[in-house]
Structure formats: C-alpha cells, structure tokens
mmCIF file of C-alpha atoms in Angstrom:
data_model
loop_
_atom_site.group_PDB
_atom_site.id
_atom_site.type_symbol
_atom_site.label_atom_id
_atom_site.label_comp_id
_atom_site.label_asym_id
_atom_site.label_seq_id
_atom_site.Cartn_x
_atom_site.Cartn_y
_atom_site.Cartn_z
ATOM 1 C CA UNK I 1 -49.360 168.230 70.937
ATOM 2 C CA UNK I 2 -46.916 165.787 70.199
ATOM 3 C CA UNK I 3 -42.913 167.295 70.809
ATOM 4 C CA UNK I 4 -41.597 166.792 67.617
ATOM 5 C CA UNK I 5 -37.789 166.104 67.844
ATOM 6 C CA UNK I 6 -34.857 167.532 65.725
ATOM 7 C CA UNK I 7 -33.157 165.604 63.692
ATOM 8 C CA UNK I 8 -29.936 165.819 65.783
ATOM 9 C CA UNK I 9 -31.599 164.793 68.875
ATOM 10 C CA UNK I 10 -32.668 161.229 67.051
ATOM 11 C CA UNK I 11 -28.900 161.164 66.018
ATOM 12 C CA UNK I 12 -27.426 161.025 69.383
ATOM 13 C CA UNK I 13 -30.428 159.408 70.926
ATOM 14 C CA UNK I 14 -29.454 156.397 68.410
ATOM 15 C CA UNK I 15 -25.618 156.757 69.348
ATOM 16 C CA UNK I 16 -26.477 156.916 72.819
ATOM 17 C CA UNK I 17 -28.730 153.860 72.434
ATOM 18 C CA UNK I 18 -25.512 151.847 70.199
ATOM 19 C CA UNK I 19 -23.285 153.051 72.760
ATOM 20 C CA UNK I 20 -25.420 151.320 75.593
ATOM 21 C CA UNK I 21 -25.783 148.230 73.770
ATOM 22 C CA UNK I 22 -22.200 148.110 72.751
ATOM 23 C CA UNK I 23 -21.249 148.421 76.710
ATOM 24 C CA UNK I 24 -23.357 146.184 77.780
ATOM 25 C CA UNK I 25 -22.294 143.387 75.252
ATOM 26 C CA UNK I 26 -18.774 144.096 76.234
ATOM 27 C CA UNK I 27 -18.868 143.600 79.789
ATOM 28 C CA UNK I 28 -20.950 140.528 79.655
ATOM 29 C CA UNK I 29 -17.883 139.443 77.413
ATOM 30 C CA UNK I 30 -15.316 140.855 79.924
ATOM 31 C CA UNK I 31 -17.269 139.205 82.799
ATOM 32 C CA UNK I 32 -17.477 135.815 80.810
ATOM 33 C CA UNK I 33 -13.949 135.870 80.655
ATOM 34 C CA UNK I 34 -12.760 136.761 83.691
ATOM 35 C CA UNK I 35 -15.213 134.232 85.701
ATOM 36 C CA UNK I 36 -12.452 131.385 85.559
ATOM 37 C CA UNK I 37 -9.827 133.822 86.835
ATOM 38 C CA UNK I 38 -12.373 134.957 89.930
ATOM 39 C CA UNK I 39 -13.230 131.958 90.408
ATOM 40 C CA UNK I 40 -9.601 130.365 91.252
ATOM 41 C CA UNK I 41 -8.381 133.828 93.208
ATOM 42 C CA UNK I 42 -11.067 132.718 95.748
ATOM 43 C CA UNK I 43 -9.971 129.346 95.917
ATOM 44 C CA UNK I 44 -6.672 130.699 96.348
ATOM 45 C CA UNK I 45 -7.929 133.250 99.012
ATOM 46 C CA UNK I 46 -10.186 130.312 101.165
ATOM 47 C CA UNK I 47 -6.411 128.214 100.724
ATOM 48 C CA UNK I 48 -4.417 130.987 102.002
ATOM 49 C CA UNK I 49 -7.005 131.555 104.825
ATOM 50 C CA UNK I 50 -6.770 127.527 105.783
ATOM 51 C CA UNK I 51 -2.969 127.762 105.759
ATOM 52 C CA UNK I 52 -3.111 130.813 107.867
ATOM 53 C CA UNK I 53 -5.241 129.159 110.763
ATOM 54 C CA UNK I 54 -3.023 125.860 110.272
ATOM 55 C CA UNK I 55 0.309 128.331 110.719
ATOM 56 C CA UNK I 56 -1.065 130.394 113.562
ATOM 57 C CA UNK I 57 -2.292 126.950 115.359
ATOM 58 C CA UNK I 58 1.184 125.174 114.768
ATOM 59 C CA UNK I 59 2.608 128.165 116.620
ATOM 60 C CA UNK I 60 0.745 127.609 119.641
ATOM 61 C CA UNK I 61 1.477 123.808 119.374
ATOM 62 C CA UNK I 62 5.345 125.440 119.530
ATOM 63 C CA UNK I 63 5.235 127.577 122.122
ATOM 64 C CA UNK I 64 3.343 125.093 124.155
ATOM 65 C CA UNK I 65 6.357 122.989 123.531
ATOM 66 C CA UNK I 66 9.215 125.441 124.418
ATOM 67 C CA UNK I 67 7.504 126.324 127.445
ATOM 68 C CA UNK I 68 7.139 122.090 128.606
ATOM 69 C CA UNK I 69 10.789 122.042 127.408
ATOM 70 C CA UNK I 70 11.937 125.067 129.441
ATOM 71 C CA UNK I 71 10.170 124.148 132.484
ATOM 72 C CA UNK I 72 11.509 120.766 132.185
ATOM 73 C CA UNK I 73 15.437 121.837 131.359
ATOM 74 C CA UNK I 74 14.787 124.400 135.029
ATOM 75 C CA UNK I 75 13.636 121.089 136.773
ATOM 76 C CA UNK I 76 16.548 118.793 135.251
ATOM 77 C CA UNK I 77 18.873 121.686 136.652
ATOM 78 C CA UNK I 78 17.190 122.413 140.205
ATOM 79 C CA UNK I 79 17.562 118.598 140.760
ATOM 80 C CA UNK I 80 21.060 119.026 140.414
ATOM 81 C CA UNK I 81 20.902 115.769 137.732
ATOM 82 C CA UNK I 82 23.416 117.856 135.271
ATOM 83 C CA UNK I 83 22.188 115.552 132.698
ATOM 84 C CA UNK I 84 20.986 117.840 130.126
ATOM 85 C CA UNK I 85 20.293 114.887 127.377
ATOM 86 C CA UNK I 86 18.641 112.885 130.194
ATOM 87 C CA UNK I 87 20.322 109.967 129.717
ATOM 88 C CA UNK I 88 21.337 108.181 133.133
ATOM 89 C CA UNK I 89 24.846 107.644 133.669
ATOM 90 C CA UNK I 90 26.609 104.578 133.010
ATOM 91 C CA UNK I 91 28.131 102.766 135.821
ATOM 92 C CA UNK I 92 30.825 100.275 135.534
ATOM 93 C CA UNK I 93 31.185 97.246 137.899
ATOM 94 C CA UNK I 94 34.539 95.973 138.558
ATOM 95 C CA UNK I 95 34.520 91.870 138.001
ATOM 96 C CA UNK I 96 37.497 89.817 139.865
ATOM 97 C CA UNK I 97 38.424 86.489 137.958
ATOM 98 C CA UNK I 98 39.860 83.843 139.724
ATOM 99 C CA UNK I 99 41.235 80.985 137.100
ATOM 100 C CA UNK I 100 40.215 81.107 133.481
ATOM 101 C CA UNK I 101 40.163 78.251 131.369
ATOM 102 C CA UNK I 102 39.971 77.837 127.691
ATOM 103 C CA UNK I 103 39.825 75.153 125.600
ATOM 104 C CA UNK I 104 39.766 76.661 122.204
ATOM 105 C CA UNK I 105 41.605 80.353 121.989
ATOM 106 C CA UNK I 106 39.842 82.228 118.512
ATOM 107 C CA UNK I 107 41.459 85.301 118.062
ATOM 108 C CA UNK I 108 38.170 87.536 116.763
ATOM 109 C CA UNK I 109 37.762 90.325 118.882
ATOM 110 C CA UNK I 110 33.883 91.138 118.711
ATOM 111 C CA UNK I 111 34.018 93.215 122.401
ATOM 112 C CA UNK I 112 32.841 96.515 120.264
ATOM 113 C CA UNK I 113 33.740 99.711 121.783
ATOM 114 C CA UNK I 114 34.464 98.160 125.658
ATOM 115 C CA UNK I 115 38.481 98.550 126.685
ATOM 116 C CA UNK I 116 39.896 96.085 128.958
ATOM 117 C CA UNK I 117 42.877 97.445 130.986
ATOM 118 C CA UNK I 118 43.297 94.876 133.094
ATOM 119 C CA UNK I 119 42.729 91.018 132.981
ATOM 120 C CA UNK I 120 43.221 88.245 135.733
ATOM 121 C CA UNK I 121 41.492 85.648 137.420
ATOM 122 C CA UNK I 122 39.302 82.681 136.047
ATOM 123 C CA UNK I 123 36.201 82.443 134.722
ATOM 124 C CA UNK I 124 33.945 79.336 134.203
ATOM 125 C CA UNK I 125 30.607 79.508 131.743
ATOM 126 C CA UNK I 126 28.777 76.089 130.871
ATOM 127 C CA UNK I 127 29.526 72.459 131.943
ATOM 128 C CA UNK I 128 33.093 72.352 133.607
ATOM 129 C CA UNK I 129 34.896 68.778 133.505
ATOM 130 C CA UNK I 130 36.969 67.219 136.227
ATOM 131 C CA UNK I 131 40.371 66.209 133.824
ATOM 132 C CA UNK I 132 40.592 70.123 133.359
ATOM 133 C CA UNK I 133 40.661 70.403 136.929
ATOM 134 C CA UNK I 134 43.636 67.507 137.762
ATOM 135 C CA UNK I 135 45.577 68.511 135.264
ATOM 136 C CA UNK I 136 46.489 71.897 137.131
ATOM 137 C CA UNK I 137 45.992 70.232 140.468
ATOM 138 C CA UNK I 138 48.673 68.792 142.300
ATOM 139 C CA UNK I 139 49.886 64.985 143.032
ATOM 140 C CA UNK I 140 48.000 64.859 146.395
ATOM 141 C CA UNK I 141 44.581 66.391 145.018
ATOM 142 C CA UNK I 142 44.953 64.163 142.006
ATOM 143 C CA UNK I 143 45.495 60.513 144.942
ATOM 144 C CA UNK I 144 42.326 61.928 146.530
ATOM 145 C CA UNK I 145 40.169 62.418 144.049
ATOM 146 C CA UNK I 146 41.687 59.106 142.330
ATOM 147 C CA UNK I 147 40.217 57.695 145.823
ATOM 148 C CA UNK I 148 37.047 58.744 145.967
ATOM 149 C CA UNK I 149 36.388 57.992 141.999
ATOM 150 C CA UNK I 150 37.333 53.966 143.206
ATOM 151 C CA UNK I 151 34.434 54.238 146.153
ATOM 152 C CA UNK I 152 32.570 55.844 143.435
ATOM 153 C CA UNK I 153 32.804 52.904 141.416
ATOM 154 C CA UNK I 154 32.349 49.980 144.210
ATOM 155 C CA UNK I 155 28.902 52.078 145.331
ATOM 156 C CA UNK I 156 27.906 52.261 141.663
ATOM 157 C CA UNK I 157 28.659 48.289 141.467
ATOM 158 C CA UNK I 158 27.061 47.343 144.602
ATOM 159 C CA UNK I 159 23.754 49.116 143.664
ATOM 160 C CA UNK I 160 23.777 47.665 140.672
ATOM 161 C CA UNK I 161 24.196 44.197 142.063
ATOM 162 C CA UNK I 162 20.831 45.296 144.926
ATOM 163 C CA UNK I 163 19.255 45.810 141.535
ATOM 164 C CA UNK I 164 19.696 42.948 139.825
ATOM 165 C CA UNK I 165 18.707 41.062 142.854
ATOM 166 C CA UNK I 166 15.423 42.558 143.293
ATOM 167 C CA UNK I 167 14.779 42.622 139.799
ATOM 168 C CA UNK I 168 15.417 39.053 138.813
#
C-alpha cells in the first residue's frame, strides 16, 4: 500500500530539492571563479618554496666563506705578516747617480705620486756621444783622446788602402 504523502511534505521535498540544485550551481560558479586565483597562489607557493632552498643554500655558501676567511685572517696573524689586506709591502731601493746629462730640459712632470727628496749623480739612457763627454773633460783628456782619434784615422786609411789593393 502505497504511503501517500501530505501535501506539505511534497512542499519542502521540492524546496529541499531547489535548494540542492541552487547550491550546487553556485559552487560550481564559485569554484569556476576562483580556479585562476588557486591556480597562481600555488605558483606563488612552489616560487616561495624555490627561493627558500636558494636562501637557505646561499647561507651555507656564506658561512662556508666566513669560516675560509676567519681561518685565513688567524693564519695571516700567527705568521706574524701584519698585513691584514695582504698586499706585500713596498720596498724602496736607493739609486746613486753619478753625472747626468741632458740635452733637452721639458719641464712636464709626469713622475705621478713618487717624491724625490734628494737628487745627484748622473745618469746615462740610450746612445751617449763623445763631444758631450770633452766638453766637460779637461785640456789633457781632450790632447789624448784628440790622439788616439788621429791613429784612428791613419788605421782606418791604411785598411782602406789593403782593400783597395786586394780588390783591384
């Protein structure tokens, strides 16, 4: 025997029945809207773990660092070097000039950042010429040296002459 139902039971049975349909409809409309937005927080979430793992692995690279540094600054200082930028000290050489000679004096100073305190002596660079010589030299250097140019010459002129001969 078939149940027969009230007439307010088919009333909220077809409420209840709206009511299901209406949910439904609005969370696939809900879900369909927020997919974009779930979809970018997990990109943002697999970014932020990346960067996390990059971060933590930069630290290590760090601490790695300070420790090479530290062990390196306790070496420096055991050593007694008491360089602590580990550059090696400059020595300077002191240079004694005898004579300098210049021919042509040009008053650009392009020395930089070296200071001269003291200057003597000479210095010669290049091809050096006998005249520059004699004219400092005195009267019995210059009679020698006139001497030996004049054998100079007769040698010169005699070897010449062999040459001539034996060529001819």
């Amino acid at each position: 025997m078939p149940f027969k139902k009230s007439e307010q039971e088919r009333k909220t049975e077809g409420t209840d029945h709206l009511e299901k349909k209406l949910f439904i409809y609005i969370q696939k409309t809900v879900n369909a809207e927020m997919a974009p937005i779930y979809q970018m927080l997990n990109q943002f979430a697999r970014h932020i773990s990346k960067l996390e793992s990059r971060v933590s692995d930069l630290e290590k690279m760090y601490a790695e660092c300070a420790a090479i540094r530290e062990r390196y600054l306790e070496d420096s200082a055991c050593c007694g070097n008491g360089n602590s930028g580990g550059a090696p000290p400059v020595i300077f050489q002191e240079i004694k000039v005898d004579k300098l000679f210049i021919e042509k004096f040009d008053q650009a100073n392009n020395l930089g950042t070296i200071g001269i305190k003291e200057l003597s002596g000479h210095l010669n660079i290049g091809t050096t010429y006998e005249k520059a010589g004699l004219e400092e030299a005195g009267a019995e250097t210059k009679g020698e040296f006139e001497e030996f140019k004049e054998k100079y010459k007769k040698k010169m002129g005699e070897m010449e002459e062999n040459g001539n001969k034996d060529g001819s």
